[in-house]
Coordinates of C-alpha atoms and ligand atoms in Angstrom, one line a residue:
X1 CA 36.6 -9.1 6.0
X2 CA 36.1 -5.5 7.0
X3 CA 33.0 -4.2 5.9
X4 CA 31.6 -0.3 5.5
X5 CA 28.2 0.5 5.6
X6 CA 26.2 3.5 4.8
X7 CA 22.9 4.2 6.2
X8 CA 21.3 7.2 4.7
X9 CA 17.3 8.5 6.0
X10 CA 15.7 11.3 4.5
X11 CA 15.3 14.6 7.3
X12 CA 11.4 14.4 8.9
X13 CA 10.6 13.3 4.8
X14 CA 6.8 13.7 4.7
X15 CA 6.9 17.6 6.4
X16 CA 9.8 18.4 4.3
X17 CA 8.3 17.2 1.0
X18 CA 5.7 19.4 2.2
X19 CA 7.7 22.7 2.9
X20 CA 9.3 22.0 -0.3
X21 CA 5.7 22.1 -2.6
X22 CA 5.1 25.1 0.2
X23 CA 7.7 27.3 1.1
X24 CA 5.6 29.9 3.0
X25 CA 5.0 26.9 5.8
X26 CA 9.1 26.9 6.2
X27 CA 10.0 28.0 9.6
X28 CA 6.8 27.2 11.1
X29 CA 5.8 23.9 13.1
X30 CA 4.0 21.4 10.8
X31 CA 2.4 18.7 11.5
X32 CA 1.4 16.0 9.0
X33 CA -1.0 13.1 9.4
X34 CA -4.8 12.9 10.6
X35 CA -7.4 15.9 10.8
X36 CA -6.5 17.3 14.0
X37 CA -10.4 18.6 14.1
X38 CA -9.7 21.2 16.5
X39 CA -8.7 18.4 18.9
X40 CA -11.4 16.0 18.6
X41 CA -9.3 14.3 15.5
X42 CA -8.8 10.4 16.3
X43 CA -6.2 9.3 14.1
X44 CA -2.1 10.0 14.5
X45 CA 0.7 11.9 13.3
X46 CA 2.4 10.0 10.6
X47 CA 5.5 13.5 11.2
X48 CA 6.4 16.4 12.4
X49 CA 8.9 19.1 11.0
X50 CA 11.8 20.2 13.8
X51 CA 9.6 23.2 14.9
X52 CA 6.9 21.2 15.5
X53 CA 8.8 18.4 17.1
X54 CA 10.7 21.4 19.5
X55 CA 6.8 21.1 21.1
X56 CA 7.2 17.3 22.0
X57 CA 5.1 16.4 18.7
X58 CA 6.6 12.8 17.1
X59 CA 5.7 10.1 14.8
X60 CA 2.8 7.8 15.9
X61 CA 1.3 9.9 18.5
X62 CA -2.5 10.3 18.5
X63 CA -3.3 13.9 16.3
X64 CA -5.4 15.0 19.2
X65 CA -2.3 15.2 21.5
X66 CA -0.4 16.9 18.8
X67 CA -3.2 19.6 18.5
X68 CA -3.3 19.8 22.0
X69 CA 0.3 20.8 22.3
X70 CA 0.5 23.2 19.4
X71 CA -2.6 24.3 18.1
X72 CA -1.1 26.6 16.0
X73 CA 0.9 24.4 13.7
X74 CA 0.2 23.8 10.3
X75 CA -1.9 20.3 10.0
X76 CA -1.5 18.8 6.3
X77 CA -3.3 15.5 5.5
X78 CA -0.7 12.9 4.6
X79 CA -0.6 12.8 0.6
X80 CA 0.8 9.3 0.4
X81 CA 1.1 9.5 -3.8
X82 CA 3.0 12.3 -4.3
X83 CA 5.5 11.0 -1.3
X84 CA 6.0 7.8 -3.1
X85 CA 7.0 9.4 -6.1
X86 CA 9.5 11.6 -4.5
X87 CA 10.9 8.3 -2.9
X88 CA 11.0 6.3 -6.2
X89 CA 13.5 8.7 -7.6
X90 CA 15.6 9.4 -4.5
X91 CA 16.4 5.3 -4.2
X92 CA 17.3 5.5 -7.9
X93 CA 19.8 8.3 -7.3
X94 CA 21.0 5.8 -3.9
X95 CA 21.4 2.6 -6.3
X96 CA 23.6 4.3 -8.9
X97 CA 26.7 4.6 -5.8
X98 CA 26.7 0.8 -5.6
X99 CA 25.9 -2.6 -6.5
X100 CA 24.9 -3.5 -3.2
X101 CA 21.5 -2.0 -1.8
X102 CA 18.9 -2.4 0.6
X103 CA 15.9 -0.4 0.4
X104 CA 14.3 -0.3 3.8
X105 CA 11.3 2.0 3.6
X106 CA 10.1 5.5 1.9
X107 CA 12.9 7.2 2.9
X108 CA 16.0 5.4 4.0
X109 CA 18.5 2.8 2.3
X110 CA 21.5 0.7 3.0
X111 CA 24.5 0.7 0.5
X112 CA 27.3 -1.2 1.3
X113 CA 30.4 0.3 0.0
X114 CA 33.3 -2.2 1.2
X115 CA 34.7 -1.8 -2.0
X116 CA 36.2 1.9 -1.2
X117 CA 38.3 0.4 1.4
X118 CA 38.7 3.5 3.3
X119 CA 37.0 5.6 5.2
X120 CA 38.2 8.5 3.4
X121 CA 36.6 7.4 0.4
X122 CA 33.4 6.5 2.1
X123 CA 32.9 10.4 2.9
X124 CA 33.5 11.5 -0.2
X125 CA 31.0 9.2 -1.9
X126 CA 28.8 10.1 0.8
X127 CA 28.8 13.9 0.5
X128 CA 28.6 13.0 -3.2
X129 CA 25.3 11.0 -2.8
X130 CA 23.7 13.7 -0.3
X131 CA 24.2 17.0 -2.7
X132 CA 22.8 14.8 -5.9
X133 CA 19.9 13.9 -3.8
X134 CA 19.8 18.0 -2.4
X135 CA 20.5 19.1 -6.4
X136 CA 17.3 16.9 -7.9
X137 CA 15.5 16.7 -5.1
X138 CA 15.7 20.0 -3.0
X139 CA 15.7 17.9 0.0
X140 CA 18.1 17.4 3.2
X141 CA 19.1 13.9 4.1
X142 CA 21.2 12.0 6.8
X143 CA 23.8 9.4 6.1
X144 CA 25.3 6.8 8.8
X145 CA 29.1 4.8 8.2
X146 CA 30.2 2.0 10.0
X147 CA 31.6 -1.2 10.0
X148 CA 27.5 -3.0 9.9
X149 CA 24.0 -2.0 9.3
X150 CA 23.8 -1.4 12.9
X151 CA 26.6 1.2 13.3
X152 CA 25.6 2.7 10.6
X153 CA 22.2 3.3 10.9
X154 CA 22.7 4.8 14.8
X155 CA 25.3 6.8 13.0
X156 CA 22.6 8.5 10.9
X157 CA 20.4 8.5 13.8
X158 CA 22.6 10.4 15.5
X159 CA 23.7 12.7 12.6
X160 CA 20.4 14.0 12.3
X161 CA 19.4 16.4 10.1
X162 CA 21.3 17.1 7.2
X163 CA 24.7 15.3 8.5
X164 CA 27.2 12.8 7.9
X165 CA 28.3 10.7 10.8
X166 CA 31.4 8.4 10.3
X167 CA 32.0 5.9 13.0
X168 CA 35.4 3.8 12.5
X169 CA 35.6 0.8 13.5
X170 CA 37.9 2.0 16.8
X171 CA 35.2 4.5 17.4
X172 CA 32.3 2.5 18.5
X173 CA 33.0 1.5 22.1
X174 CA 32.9 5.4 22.7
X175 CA 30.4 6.1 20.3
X176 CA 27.9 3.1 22.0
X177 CA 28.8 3.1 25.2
X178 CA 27.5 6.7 26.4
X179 CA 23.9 6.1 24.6
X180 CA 20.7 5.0 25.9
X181 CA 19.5 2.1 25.8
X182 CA 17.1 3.0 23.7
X183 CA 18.6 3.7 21.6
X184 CA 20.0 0.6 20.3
X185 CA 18.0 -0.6 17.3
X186 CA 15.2 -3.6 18.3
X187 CA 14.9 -1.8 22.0
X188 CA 11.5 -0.2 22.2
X189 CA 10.3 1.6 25.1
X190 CA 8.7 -1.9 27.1
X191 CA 12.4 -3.6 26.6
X192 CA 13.6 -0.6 28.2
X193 CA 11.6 -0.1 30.9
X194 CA 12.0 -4.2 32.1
X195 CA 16.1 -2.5 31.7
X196 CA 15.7 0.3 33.9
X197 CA 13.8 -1.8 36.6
X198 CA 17.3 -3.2 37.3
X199 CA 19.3 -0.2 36.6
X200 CA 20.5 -0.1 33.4
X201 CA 19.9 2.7 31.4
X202 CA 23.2 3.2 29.0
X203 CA 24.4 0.9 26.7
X204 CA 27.4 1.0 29.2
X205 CA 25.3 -0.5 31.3
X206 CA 23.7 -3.2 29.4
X207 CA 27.0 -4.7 28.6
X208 CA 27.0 -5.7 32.4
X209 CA 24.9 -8.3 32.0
X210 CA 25.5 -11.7 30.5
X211 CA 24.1 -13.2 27.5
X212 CA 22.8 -16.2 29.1
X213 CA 20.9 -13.6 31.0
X214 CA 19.3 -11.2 28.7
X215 CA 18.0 -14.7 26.9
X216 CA 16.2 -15.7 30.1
X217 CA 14.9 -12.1 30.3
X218 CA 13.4 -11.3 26.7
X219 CA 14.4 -14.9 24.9
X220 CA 15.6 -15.2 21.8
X221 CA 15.8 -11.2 21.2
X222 CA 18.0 -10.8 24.3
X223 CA 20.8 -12.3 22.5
X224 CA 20.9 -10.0 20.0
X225 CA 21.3 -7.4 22.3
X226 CA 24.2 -8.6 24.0
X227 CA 25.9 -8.5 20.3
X228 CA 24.5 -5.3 19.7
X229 CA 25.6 -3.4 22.3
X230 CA 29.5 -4.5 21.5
X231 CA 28.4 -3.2 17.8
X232 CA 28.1 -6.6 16.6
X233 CA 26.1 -7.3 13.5
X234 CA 26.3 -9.6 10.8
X235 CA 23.6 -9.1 8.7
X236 CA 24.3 -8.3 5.3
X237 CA 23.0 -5.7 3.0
X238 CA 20.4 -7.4 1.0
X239 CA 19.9 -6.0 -2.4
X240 CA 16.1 -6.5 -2.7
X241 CA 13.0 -4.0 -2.9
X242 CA 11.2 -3.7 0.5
X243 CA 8.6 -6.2 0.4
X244 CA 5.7 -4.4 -1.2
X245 CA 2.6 -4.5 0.8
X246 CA -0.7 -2.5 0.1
X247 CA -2.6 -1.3 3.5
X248 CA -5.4 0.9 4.6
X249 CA -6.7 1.5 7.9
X250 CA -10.0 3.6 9.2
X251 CA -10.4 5.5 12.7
X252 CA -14.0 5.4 13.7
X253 CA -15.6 8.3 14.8
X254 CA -15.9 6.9 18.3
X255 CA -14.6 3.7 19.7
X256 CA -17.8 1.2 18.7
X257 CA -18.8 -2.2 18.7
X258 CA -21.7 -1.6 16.4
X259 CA -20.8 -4.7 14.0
X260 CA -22.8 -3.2 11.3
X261 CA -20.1 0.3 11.5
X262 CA -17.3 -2.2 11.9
X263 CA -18.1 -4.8 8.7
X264 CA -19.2 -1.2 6.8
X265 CA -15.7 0.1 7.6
X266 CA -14.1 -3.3 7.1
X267 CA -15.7 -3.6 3.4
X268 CA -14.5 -0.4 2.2
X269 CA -10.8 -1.3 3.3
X270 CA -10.9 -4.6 1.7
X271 CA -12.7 -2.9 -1.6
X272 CA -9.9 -0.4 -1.8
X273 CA -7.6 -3.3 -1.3
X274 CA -8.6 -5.6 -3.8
X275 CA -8.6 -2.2 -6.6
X276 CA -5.2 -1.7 -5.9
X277 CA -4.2 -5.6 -6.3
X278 CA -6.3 -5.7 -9.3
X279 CA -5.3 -2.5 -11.0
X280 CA -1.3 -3.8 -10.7
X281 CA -1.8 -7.4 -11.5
X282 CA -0.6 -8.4 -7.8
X283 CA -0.6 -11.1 -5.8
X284 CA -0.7 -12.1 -1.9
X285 CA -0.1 -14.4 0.3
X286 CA -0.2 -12.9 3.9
X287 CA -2.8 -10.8 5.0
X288 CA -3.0 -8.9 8.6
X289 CA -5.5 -7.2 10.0
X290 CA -4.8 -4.5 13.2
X291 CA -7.2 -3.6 15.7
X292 CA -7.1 -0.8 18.2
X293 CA -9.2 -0.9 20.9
X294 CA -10.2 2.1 22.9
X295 CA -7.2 3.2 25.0
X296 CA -4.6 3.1 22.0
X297 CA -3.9 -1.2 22.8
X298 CA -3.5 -2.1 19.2
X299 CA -3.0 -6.3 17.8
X300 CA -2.3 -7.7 14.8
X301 CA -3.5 -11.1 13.4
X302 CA -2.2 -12.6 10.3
X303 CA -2.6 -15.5 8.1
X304 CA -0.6 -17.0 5.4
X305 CA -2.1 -18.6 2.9
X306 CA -0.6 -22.1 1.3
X307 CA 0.0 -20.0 -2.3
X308 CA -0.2 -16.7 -3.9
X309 CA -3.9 -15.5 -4.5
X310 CA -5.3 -12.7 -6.5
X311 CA -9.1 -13.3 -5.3
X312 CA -11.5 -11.3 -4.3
X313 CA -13.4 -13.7 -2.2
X314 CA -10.7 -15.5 -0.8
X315 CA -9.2 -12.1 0.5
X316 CA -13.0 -11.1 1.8
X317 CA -13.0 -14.5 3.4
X318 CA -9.8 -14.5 5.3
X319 CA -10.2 -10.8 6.3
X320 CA -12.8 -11.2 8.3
X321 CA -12.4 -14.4 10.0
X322 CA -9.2 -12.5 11.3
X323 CA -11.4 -9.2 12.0
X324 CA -13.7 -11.7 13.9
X325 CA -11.5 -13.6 15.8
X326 CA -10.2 -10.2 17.4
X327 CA -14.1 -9.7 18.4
X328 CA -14.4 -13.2 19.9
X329 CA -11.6 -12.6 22.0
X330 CA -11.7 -9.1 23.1
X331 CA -14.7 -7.4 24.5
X332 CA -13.3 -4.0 24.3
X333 CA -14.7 -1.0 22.2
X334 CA -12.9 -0.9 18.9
X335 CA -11.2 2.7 17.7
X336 CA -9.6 1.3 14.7
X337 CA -9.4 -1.0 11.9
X338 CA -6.4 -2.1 9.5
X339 CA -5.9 -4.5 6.9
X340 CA -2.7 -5.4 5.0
X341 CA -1.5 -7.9 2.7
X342 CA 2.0 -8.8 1.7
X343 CA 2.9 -8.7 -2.4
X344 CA 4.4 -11.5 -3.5
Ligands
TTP401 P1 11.3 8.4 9.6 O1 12.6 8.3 8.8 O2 11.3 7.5 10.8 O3 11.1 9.8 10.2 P2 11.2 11.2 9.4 O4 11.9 11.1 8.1 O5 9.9 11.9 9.4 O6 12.1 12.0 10.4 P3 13.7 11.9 10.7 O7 14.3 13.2 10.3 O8 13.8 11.6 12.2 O9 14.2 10.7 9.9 O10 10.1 8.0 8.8 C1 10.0 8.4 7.4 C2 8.5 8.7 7.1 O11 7.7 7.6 7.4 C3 8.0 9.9 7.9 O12 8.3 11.2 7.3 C4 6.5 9.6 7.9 C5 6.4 8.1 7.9 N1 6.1 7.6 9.2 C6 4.8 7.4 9.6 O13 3.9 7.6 8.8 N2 4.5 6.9 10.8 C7 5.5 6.6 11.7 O14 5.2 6.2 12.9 C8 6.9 6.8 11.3 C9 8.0 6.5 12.3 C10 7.1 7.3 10.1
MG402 MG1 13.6 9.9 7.9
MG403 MG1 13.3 6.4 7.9

């Protein structure tokens, strides 16, 4: 059966929940995420308005970089509760438009609205959806349509900011085909750099090569490519939560392998941790820690745990083998810590 998917993402949410509590900083480049420090900041931008990001500044890069290239812009710490609650009552207004739904993060959402039928519909319901949001909200979002998840959410991509993107299913060949590789969903910037070793930089391109060989290059991954890149995707639309998880992470002043800094740091995550798991009757059963050593290489370690724990010790415990595994094996000075655990 034909399917038609809507993807919708909320326009560079965090900076424009801020212009929106600020309207004097409208217009000008802002920048929200770590203490910049007048350049000596250590951790990164969580994002950047479009004036800001006209300067090259994006999600994930290290604050310090940011303030390097535009020390001018406004630099607003990342106020995490008030963004939740902004996002709590956008996805109620995105569940009302149908049964179906898949929240994905903060900001965006998948509805699937196969029921319409047509296309026509589709935009109407999606215009609908984008001025209730705009009317309660005073905030711009993006929405995607397509015949899959995939197609729609590089619709959206590509709609960005404040559009509406419709690609039928006769559309996608010439919709996909010009892009970047890159561009395609699950293709990070190593996957495309192995790519442009042999030439192959459009999705045009990619579609050259066979599926047995995109499997011997990256595995299992490799296949999905080869399905993406026609615009295949079969994966449904959900209709569950995100999978809750509850995270902290701490930049140290300088990259250290002081243990007594590192277990200090480490503590406090795991106290803040446990408060929030007490103080809302959770439970976990996977925990990760992240480490960042000094040059920006970051792992992850995780552990899942036979049931679902609310303990304090048994968190403590499992923490920091994982935090001390990551010591054994890597002699490099640490820059960061993380621990998150998985709400089940
Ligand atoms: P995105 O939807 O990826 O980005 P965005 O909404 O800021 O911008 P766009 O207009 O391109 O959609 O992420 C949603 C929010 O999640 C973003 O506002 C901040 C947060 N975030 C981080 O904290 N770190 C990250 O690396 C990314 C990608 C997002
Ligand atoms: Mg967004
Ligand atoms: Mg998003």
């Amino acid at each position: 059966m034909q399917r038609i998917i809507l993807h919708i993402d909320m326009d560079y949410f965090f900076a424009q929940i801020e212009e929106r509590e600020n309207p004097r900083f409208k217009g000008k480049p802002l920048v929200v995420g770590a203490d910049p420090k007048s350049g000596q900041g250590r951790g990164v931008v969580s994002t950047a308005n479009y004036e800001a990001r006209k300067y090259g500044i994006h999600s994930a890069m290290p604050i310090s970089i940011a303030y390097e290239l535009c020390p001018e812009a406004i630099f607003l710490p990342v106020n995490m509760e008030l963004y939740q609650q902004v996002s709590e009552r956008i996805m109620k207004i995105i569940k009302k438009y149908s049964q179906t739904w898949e929240i994905v993060s903060l900001d965006e959402a998948y509805l699937d609205l196969s029921f319409l039928k047509k296309y026509k519909k589709t935009k109407e319901l999606a215009k609908k959806l984008k001025d209730e949001i705009f009317a309660k909200e005073k905030l711009t979002s993006t929405a995607g349509i397509g015949q899959n998840k995939l197609i729609a959410k590089m619709a959206s991509e590509k709609g960005k900011p404040n559009g509406l993107l419709i690609i039928k299913p006769n559309q996608v060949k010439e919709f996909l085909d010009p892009l970047d590789v890159e561009d395609l969903p699950g293709i990070g910037p190593k996957t495309a750099a192995k790519l442009r070793a042999i030439d192959i930089n459009k999705i045009k391109d990619l579609k050259k090569i066979s599926k047995s060989k995109l499997q011997e290059m990256f595995g299992k991954v490799g296949e999905e490519f080869y399905e993406k890149a026609r615009g295949i995707d079969e994966t449904p639309v959900t209709s569950e939560e995100i999978i809750k998880s509850i995270g902290r992470q701490i930049t140290f002043e300088r990259d250290t392998r002081n243990s007594e800094i590192i277990f200090k740091g480490f503590d406090e995550i795991i106290k803040d941790i446990y408060r929030q798991i007490s103080e809302n009757k959770f439970y976990f059963k996977t925990l990760t820690v992240i480490c960042r050593f000094h040059g920006f290489e970051t792992h992850t370690k995780s552990k899942t745990l036979l049931e679902p724990t609310n303990g304090l010790e048994i968190l403590k415990k499992e923490a920091k083998n994982l935090l001390l595994r990551f010591l054994i094996e890597n002699p490099k000075l640490i820059r960061l810590i993380g621990l998150r655990v998985k709400i089940s």
